[in-house]
Short mmCIF file of C-alpha atoms and ligand atoms in Angstrom, two decimals:
data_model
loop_
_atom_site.label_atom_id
_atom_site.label_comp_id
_atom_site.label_asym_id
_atom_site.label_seq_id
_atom_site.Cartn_x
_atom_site.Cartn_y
_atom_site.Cartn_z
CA UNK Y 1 -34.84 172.62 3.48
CA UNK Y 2 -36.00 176.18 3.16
CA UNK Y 3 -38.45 177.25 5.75
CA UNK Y 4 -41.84 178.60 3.89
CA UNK Y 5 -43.66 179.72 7.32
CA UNK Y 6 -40.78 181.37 9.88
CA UNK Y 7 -43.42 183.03 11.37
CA UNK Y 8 -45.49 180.55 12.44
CA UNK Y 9 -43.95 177.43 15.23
CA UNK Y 10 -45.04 174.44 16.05
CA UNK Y 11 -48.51 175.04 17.57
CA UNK Y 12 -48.53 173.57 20.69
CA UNK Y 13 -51.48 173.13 23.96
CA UNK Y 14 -50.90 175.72 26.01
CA UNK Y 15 -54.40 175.26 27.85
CA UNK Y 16 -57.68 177.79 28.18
CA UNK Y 17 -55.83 180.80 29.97
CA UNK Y 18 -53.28 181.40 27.04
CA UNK Y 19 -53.50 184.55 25.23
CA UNK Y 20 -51.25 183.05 22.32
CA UNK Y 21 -53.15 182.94 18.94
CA UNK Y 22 -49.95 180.42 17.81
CA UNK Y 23 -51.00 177.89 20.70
CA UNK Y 24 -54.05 175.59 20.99
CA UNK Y 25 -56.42 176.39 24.10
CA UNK Y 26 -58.27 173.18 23.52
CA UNK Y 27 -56.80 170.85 21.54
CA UNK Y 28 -54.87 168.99 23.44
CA UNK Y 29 -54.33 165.69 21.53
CA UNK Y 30 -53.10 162.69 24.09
CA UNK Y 31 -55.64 164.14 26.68
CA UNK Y 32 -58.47 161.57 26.84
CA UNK Y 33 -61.89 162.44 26.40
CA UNK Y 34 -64.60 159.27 26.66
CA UNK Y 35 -61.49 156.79 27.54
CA UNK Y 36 -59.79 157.98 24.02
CA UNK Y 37 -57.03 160.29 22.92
CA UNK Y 38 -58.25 163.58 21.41
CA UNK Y 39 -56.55 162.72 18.46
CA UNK Y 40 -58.16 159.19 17.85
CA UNK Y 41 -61.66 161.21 17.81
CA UNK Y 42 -60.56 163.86 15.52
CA UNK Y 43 -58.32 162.52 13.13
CA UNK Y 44 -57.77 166.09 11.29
CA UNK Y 45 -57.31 166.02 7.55
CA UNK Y 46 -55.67 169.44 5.85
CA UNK Y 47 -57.63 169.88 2.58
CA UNK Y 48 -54.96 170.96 -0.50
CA UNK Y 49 -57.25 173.01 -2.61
CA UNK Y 50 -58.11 175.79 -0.16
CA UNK Y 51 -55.05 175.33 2.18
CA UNK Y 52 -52.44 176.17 -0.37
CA UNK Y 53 -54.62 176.97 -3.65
CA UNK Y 54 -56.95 179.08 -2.95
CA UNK Y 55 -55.64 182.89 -3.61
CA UNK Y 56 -58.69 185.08 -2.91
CA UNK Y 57 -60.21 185.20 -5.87
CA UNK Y 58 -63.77 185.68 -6.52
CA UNK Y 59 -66.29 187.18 -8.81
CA UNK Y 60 -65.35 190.45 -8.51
CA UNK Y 61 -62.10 189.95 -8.07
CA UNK Y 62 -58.09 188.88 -8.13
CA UNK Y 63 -56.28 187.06 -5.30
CA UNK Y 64 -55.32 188.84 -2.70
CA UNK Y 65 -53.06 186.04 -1.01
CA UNK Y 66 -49.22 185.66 -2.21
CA UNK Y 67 -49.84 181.60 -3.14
CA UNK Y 68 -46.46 182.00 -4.95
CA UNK Y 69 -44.17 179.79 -2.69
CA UNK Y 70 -41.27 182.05 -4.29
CA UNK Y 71 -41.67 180.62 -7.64
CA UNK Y 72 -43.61 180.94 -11.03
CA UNK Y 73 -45.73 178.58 -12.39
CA UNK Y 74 -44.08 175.18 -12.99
CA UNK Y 75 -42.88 172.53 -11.49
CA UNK Y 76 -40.78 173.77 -9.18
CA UNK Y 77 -43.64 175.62 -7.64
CA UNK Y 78 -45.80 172.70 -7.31
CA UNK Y 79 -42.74 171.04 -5.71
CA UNK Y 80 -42.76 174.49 -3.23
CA UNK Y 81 -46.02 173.82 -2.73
CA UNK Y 82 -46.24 170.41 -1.20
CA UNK Y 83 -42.78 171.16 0.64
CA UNK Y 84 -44.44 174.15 2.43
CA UNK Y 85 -48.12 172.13 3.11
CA UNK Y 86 -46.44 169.70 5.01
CA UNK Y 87 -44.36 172.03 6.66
CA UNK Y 88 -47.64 173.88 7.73
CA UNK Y 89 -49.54 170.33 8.40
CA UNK Y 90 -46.36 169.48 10.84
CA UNK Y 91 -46.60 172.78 12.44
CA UNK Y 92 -50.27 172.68 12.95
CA UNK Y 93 -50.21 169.09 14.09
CA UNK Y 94 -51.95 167.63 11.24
CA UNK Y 95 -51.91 163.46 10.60
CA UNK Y 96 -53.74 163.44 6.63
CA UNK Y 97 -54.33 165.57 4.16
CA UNK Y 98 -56.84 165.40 1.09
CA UNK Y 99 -56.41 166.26 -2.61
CA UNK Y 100 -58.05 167.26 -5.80
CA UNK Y 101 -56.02 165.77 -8.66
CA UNK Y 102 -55.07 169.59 -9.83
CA UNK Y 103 -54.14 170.95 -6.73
CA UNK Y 104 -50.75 168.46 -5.70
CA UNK Y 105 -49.45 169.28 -9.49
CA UNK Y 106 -48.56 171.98 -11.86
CA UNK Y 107 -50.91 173.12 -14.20
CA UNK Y 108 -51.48 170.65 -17.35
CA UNK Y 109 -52.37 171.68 -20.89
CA UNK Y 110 -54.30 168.38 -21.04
CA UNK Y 111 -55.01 164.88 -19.72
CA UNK Y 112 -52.06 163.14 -21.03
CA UNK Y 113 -49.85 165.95 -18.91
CA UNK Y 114 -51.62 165.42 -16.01
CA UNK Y 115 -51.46 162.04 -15.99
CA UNK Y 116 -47.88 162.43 -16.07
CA UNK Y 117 -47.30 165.13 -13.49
CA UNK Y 118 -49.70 163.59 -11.33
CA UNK Y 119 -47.31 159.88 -11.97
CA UNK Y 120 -44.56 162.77 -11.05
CA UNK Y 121 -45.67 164.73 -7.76
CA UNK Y 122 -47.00 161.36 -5.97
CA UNK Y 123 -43.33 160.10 -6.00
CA UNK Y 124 -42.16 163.49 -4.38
CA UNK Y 125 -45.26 163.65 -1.73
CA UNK Y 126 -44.45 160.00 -0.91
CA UNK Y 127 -40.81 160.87 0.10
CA UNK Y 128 -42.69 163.67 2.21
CA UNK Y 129 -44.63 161.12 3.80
CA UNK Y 130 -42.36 158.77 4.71
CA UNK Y 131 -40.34 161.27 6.29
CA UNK Y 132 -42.91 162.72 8.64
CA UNK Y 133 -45.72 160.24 8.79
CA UNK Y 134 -48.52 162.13 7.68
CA UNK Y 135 -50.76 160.28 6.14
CA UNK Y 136 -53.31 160.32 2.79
CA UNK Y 137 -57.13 160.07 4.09
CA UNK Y 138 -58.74 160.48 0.33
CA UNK Y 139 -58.17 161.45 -3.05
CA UNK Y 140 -60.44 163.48 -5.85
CA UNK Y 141 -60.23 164.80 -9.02
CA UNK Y 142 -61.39 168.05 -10.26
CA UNK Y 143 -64.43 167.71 -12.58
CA UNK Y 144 -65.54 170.56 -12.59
CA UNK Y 145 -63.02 173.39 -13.16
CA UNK Y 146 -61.80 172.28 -16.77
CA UNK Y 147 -63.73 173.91 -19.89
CA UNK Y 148 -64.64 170.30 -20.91
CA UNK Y 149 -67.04 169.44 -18.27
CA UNK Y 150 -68.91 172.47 -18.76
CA UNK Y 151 -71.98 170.43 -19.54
CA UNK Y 152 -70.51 168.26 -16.64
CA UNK Y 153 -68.37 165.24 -16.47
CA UNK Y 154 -69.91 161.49 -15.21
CA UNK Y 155 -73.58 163.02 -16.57
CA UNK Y 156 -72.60 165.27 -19.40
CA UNK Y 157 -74.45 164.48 -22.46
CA UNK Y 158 -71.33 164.34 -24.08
CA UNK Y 159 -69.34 161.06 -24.36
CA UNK Y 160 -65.93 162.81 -24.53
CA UNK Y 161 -66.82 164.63 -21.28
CA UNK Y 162 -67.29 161.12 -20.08
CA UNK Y 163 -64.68 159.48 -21.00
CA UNK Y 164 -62.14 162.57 -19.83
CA UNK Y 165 -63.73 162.02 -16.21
CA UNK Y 166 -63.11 158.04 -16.54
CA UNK Y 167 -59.58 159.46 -17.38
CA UNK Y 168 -59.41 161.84 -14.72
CA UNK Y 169 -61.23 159.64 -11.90
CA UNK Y 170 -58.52 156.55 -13.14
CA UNK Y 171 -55.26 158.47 -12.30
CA UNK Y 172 -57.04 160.25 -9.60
CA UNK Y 173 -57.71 156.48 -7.87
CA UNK Y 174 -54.58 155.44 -8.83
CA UNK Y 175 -52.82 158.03 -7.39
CA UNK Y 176 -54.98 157.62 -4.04
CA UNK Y 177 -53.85 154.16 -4.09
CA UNK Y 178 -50.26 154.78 -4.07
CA UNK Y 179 -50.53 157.49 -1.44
CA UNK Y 180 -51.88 154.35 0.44
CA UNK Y 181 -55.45 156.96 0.87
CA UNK Y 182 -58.01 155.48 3.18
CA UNK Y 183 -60.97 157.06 0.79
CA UNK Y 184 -62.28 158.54 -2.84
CA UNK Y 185 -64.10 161.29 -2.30
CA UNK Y 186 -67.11 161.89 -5.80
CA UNK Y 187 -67.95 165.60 -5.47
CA UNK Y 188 -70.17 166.03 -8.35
CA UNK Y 189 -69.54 169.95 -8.76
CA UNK Y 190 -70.86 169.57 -12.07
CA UNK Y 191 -73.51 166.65 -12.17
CA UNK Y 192 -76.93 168.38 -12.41
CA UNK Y 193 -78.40 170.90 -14.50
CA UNK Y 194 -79.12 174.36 -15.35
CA UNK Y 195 -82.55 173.81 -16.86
CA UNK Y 196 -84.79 170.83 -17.22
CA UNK Y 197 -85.52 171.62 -20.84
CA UNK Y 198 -82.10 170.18 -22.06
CA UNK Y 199 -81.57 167.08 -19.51
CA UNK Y 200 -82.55 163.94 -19.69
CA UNK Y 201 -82.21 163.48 -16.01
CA UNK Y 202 -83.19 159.31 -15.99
CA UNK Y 203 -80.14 158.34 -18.34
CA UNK Y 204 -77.74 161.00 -16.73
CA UNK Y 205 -78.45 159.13 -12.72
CA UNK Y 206 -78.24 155.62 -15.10
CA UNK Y 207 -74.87 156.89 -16.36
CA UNK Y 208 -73.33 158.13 -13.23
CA UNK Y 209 -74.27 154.72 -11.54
CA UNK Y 210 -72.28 153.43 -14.85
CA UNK Y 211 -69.55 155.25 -13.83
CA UNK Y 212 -69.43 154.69 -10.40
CA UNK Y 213 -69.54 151.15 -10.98
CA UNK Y 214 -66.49 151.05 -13.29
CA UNK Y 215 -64.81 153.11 -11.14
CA UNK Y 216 -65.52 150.74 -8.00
CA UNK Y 217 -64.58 147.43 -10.01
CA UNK Y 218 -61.67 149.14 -11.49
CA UNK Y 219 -60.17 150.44 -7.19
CA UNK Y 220 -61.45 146.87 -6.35
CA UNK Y 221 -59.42 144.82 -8.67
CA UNK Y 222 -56.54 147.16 -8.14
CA UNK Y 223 -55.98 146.95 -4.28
CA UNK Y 224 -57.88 149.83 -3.12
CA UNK Y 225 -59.65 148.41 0.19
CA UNK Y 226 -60.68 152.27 1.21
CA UNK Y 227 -64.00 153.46 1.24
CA UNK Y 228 -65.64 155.69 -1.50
CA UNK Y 229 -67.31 158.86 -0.94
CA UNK Y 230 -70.28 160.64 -2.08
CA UNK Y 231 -70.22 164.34 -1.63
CA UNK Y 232 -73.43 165.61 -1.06
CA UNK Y 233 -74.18 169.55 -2.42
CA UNK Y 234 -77.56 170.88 -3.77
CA UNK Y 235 -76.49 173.27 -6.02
CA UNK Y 236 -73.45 175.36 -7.14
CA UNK Y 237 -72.02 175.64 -9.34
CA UNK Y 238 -74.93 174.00 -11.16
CA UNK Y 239 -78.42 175.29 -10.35
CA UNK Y 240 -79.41 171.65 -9.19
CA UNK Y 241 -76.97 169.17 -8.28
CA UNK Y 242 -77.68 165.38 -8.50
CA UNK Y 243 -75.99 164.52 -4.89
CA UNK Y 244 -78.44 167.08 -3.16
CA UNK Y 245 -78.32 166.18 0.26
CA UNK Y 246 -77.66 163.25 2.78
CA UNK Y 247 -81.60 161.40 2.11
CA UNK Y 248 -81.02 162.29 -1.95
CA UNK Y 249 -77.62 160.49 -2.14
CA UNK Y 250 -78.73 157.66 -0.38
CA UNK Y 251 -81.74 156.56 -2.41
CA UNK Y 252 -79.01 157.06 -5.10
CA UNK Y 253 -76.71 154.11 -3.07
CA UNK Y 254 -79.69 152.44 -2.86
CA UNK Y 255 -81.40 151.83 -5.85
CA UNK Y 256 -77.86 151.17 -7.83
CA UNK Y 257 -76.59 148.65 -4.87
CA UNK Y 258 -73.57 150.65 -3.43
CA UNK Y 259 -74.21 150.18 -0.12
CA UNK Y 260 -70.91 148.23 0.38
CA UNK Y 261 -68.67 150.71 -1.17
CA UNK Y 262 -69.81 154.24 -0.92
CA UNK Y 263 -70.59 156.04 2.33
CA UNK Y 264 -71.31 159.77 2.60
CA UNK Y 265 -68.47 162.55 3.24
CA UNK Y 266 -70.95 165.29 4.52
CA UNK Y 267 -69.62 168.72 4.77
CA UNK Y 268 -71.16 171.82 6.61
CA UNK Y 269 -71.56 174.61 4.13
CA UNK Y 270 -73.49 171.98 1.86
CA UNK Y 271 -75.54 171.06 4.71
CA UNK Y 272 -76.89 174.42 5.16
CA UNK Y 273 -77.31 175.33 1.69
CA UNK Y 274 -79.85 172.33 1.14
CA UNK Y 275 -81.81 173.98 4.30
CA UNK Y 276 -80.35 171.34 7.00
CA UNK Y 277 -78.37 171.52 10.15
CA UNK Y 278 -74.76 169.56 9.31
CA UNK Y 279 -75.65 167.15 12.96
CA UNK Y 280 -78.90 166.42 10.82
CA UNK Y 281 -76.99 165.43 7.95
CA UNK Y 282 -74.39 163.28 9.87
CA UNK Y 283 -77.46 161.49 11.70
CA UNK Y 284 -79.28 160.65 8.53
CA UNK Y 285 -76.12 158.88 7.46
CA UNK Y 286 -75.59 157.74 10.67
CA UNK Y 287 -79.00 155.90 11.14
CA UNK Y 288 -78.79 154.50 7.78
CA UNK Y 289 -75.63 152.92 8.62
CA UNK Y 290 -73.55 155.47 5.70
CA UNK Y 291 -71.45 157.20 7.70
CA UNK Y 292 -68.11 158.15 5.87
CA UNK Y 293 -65.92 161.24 6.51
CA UNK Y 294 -66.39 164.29 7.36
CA UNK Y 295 -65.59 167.88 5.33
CA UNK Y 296 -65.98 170.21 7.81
CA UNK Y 297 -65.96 173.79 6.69
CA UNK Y 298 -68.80 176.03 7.78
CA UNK Y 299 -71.28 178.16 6.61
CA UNK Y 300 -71.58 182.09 6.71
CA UNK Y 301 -75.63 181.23 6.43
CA UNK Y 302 -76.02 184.82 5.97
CA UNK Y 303 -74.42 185.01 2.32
CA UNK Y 304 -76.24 182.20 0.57
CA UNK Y 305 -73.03 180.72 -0.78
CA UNK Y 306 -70.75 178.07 0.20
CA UNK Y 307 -67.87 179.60 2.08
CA UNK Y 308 -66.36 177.22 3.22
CA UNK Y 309 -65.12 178.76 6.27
CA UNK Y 310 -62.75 177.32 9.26
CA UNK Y 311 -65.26 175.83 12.00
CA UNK Y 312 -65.58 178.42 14.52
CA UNK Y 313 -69.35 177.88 16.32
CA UNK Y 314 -68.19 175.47 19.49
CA UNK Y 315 -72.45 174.54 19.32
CA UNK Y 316 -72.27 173.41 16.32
CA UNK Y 317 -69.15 170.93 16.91
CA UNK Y 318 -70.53 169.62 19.91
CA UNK Y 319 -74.16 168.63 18.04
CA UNK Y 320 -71.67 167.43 15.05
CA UNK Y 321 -69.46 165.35 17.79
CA UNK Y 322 -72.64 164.15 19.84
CA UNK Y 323 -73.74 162.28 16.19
CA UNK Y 324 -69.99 161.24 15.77
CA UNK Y 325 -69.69 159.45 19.65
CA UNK Y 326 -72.96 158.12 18.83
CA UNK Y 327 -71.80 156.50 16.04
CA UNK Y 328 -68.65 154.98 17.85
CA UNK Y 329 -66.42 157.27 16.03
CA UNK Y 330 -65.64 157.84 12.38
CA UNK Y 331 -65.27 154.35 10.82
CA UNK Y 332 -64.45 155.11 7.38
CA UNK Y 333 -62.98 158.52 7.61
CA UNK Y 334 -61.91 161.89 8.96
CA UNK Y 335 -62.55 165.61 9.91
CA UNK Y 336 -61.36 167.49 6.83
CA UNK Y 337 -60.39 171.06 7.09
CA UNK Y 338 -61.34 173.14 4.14
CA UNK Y 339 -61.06 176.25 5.81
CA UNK Y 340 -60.65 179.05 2.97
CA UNK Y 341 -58.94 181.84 3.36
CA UNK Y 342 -61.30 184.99 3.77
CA UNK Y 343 -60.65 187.18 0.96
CA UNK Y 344 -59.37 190.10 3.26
CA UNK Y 345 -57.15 187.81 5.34
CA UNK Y 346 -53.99 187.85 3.19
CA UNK Y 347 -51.38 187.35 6.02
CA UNK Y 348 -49.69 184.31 6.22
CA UNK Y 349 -50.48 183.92 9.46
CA UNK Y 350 -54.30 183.74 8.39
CA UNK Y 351 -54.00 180.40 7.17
CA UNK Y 352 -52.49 178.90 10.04
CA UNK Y 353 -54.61 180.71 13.00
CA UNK Y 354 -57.75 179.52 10.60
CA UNK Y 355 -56.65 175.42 11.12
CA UNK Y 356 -55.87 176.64 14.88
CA UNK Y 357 -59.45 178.07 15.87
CA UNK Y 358 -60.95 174.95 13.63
CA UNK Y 359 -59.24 172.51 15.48
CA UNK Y 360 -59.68 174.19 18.41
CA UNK Y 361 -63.68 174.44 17.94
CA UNK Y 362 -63.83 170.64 17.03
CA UNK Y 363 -61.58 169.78 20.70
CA UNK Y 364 -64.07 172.15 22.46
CA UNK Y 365 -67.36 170.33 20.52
CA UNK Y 366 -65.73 166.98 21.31
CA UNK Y 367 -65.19 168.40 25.21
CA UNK Y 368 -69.04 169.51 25.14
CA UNK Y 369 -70.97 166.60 23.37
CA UNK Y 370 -68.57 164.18 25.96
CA UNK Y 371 -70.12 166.17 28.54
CA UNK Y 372 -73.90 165.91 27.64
CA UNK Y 373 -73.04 162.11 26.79
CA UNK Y 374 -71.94 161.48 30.79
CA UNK Y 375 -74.28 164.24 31.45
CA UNK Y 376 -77.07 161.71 30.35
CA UNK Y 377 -79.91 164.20 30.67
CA UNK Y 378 -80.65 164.88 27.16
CA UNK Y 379 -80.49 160.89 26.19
CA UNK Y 380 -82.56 160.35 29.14
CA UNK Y 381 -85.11 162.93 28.27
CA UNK Y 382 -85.47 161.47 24.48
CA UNK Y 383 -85.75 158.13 26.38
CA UNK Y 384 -88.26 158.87 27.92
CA UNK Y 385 -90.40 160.36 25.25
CA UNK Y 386 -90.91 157.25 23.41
CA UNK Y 387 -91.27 155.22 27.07
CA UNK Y 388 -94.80 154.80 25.70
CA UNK Y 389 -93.71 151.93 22.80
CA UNK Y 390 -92.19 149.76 25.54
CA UNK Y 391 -94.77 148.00 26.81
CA UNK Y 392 -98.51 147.30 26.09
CA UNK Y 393 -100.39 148.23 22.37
CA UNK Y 394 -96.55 150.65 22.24
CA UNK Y 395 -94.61 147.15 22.31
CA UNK Y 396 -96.97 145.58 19.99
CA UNK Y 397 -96.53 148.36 17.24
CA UNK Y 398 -92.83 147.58 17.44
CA UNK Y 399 -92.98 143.96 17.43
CA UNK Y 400 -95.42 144.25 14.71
CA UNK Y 401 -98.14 142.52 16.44
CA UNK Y 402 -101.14 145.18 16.10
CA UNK Y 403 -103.41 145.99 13.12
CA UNK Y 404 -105.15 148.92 13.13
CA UNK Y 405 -108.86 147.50 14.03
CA UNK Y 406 -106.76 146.91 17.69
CA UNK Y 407 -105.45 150.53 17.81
CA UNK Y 408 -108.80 151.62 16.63
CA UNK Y 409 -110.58 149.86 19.64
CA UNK Y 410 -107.50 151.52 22.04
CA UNK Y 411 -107.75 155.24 20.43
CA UNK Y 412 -111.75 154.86 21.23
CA UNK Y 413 -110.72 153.74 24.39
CA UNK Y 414 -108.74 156.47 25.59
CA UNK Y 415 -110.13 159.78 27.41
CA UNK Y 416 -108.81 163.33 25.33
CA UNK Y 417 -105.85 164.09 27.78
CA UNK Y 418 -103.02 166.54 27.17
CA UNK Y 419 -99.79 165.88 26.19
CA UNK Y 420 -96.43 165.64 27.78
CA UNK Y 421 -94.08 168.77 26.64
CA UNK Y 422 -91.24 168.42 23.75
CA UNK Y 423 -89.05 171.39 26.67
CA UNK Y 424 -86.63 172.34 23.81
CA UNK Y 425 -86.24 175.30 26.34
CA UNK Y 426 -85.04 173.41 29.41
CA UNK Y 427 -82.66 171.03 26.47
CA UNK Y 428 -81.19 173.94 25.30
CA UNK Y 429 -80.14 175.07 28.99
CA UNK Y 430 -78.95 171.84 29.74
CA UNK Y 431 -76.74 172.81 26.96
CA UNK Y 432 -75.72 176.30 27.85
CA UNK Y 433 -74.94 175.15 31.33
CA UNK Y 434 -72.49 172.08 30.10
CA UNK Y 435 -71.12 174.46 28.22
CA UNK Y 436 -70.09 176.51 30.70
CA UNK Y 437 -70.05 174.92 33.79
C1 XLS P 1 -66.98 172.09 -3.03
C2 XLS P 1 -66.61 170.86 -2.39
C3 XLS P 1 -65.25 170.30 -2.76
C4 XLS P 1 -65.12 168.90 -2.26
C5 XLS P 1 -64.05 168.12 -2.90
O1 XLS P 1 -67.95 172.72 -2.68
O2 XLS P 1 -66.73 171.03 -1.01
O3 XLS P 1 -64.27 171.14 -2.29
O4 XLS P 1 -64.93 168.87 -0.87
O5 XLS P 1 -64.19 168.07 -4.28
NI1 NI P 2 -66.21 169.83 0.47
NI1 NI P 3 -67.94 172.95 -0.19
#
C-alpha cells in the first residue's frame, strides 16, 4: 500500500533527554504509573474531522494545508483518506479514533447519498480495522455544517430540519454500531439561538429530549450497549447553545431521565469558553456520577474562540488527570485528540508532531497528578479543612441530626476567633516542586 507520510516513522519512547521531535519523551505506554500501563490511563482517540479534514481555512481565508491525499474529490480520495489516517494513527501509536458522519466519506449531494457512502466507507474502515486493531471509541454526525440546519437540527423550528437529523443521527448510530464504537457523541453545534425574539426555547429542550429519546430506544433495541454523549459548548456557532456547560447539561439529563444512558464528553476549549477550568468541568461530572469521555483540545484563552489546539500546558493535564485517577479512570470513554492544525503550520510533519506533544503533555499530566496522588499533601490538606464536620454539631450536620435552633445555641456559644488559611500559595508550590523534583 502506498505510503502517505514517508517522512514521519513510527514514533517511538525515546525518554526525557531526546532531542528527536519524531520520538515521545514521555509517553511511554507499558510503563506503569499507579500499578497501570500508561496506555490503560490514556486510551488516545485520533479525532477524523481535524486530523485529516481540516485544511486551514478560516474567515479570512483558504486552506493552507495540502488535505488532497493525491486525489480529487471522490471516492477514491475518501478511500486515501482513511488509508493514510490509519497509517498516521499506527505511526503515532494511536488505539481509536472518532468520526463525524461527513468526515470518513466523500462529499454527498444529499441524505440518501450519504446514507449510502456512509453503508460504503464503514465496510472499507472495517477491513482497516481488522488489520491493525485500532479500534472505534464513538461516532457523530455533522448537524451543523449542512445549509438545512441553519435554524438548527434536533431544535430547529422546522420539522424537515428534524427529521433530516433523525436521518442523519440513524445512519450515524448505525454506522457506530458496526464499527463496534464504544460511544455517540450529541454535539449540538447548532441547538440554541441567535435571539430570544424568534425561539420558543421550552418546546425546542422538549423536542431535543424527543429526540434523544428516539435515538436511545432506537441504539437500544439495535445492539448498541455503548454509552451516549452530551457535548457540552456555550456558544458558537450559535450565540447561545443549549448544552452550555457541564451543570447546564446535567439538569438537562436530569429532568428528561437520561441518567442511564448519557454521560458527558467534556472538552477543553468549551470549558474555557463558558468561563471554567476543563478539571472543573471533569469534577462536576465526576461528582455527579456523569463522567463520559474526554475531547481534549485546548484553548488559546487569549483569542476568544474555540481553537481547538493539541494539549500542550503539562498543568493543565495533571489537574485534568488528578479528576480522572480520582474517578478510577475513564469508565465510559477516552482522551480524544482534536488537535487542529494551526493555520500557518502547513507541513506534514505539523500534524504528526501536534498528536506527539499532546500525547506527550497528557503522559507528563498523568506522571504529575500520580505524583501529588502518592504525594498525599494536597488530599491531606483538603482533608483537613473540613476535619471540623467529623465529629460533634460538624457530624450532626452530616448525619442530619441538627436543626438550626441547635446551631443557633452553638454559633452564640462560640468566642469570634480567626480562621484557619485556604494557603493556595503553599498548594501551588507543592505543585511546582512535584513538578520538578
Ligand atoms: C466543536 C466540537 C466538535 C465535537 C464533535 O466545537 O468540539 O468537534 O467534538 O462534534
Ligand atoms: Ni469537541
Ligand atoms: Ni470544540
Amino acid at each position: 500500500m502506498k505510503e502517505y507520510y514517508p517522512n514521519i516513522p513510527k514514533i517511538e519512547y525515546e525518554g526525557p533527554a531526546s532531542k528527536n521531535i519524531l520520538a515521545f519523551k514521555h509517553y511511554n505506554k507499558d510503563e506503569k504509573v499507579m500499578g497501570k500501563r500508561m496506555s490503560e490511563h490514556l486510551k488516545f482517540a485520533f479525532a477524523f474531522w481535524h486530523g485529516m479534514n481540516y485544511d486551514g481555512t478560516d474567515m479570512f481565508g483558504g486552506g493552507t494545508y495540502d488535505r488532497t491525499f493525491g486525489q480529487k474529490e471522490s471516492r477514491e480520495k475518501a478511500k486515501a483518506r482513511i488509508n493514510a489516517a490509519f497509517e498516521l494513527m499506527q505511526k503515532t501509536g494511536f488505539e481509536y479514533f472518532c468520526f463525524h458522519d461527513v468526515d470518513i466519506c466523500e462529499p454527498s449531494a444529499n441524505l440518501a447519498e450519504l446514507k449510502t457512502n456512509l453503508l460504503y466507507i464503514t465496510d472499507y474502515i472495517k477491513e482497516h480495522m481488522a488489520k491493525t486493531g485500532i479500534k472505534l471509541a464513538w461516532g457523530t454526525a455533522n448537524l451543523f455544517g449542512a445549509a438545512r440546519y441553519q435554524h438548527g437540527a434536533a431544535t430547529s423550528p422546522y420539522v424537515e430540519s428534524y427529521a433530516a437529523a433523525a436521518c442523519q443521527v440513524k445512519n450515524a448510530l448505525d454506522a457506530t454500531i458496526k464499527m463496534g464504537g464504544i460511544g455517540y457523541t450529541f454535539w449540538g453545534g447548532r441547538e440554541g439561538y441567535d435571539t430570544l425574539l424568534n425561539t420558543n426555547m421550552e418546546f425546542e429542550l422538549d423536542n431535543l429530549a424527543r429526540f434523544y429519546r428516539m435515538v436511545i430506544d432506537y441504539g437500544r433495541s439495535n445492539g448498541f450497549k455503548g454509552t451516549f454523549y452530551i457535548e457540552p459548548k456555550p456558544k458558537e456557532p450559535t450565540m447561545h447553545q443549549y448544552d452550555f456547560d457541564v451543570s447546564t447539561s446535567i439538569a438537562f439529563i436530569q429532568k428528561y431521565g437520561f441518567e442511564s444512558d448519557i454521560k458527558l464528553n467534556i472538552e477543553g476549549n468549551h470549558a474555557s469558553l463558558a468561563g471554567h477550568t476543563f478539571e472543573h468541568e471533569i469534577r462536576v461530572a465526576r461528582i455527579n456520577g456523569l463522567l463520559g469521555s474526554i475531547d481534549a483540545n485546548h484553548a488559546e484563552t487569549l483569542v476568544g474562540w474555540d481553537t481547538d489546539e493539541f494539549p500542550k500546558d503539562v498543568k493543565s493535564t495533571a489537574l485534568v488527570m488528578y479528576e480522572i485517577l480520582k474517578n478510577n479512570g475513564l469508565q465510559y470513554g477516552v482522551i480524544n485528540f482534536d488537535s487542529k492544525l494551526r493555520r500557518p503550520s502547513s507541513d506534514e510533519l505539523d500534524n504528526a508532531i501536534g498528536f506527539i506533544v499532546g500525547m506527550d503533555t497528557f503522559a507528563l499530566g498523568l506522571k504529575l497528578a500520580a505524583k501529588i496522588i502518592e504525594d498525599g499533601r494536597i488530599d491531606e490538606f483538603v482533608r483537613n479543612r473540613y476535619s471540623g464536620f467529623n465529629a460533634g454539631i460538624g457530624e450532626k450536620i452530616v448525619k442530619g441530626e441538627t436543626n438550626l435552633e441547635e446551631l443557633e445555641e452553638y454559633a452564640l456559644s462560640l468566642e469570634e476567633k480567626r480562621l484557619p488559611s485556604g494557603r493556595q500559595e503553599y498548594l501551588n508550590g507543592i505543585i511546582n516542586e512535584l513538578m520538578f523534583s
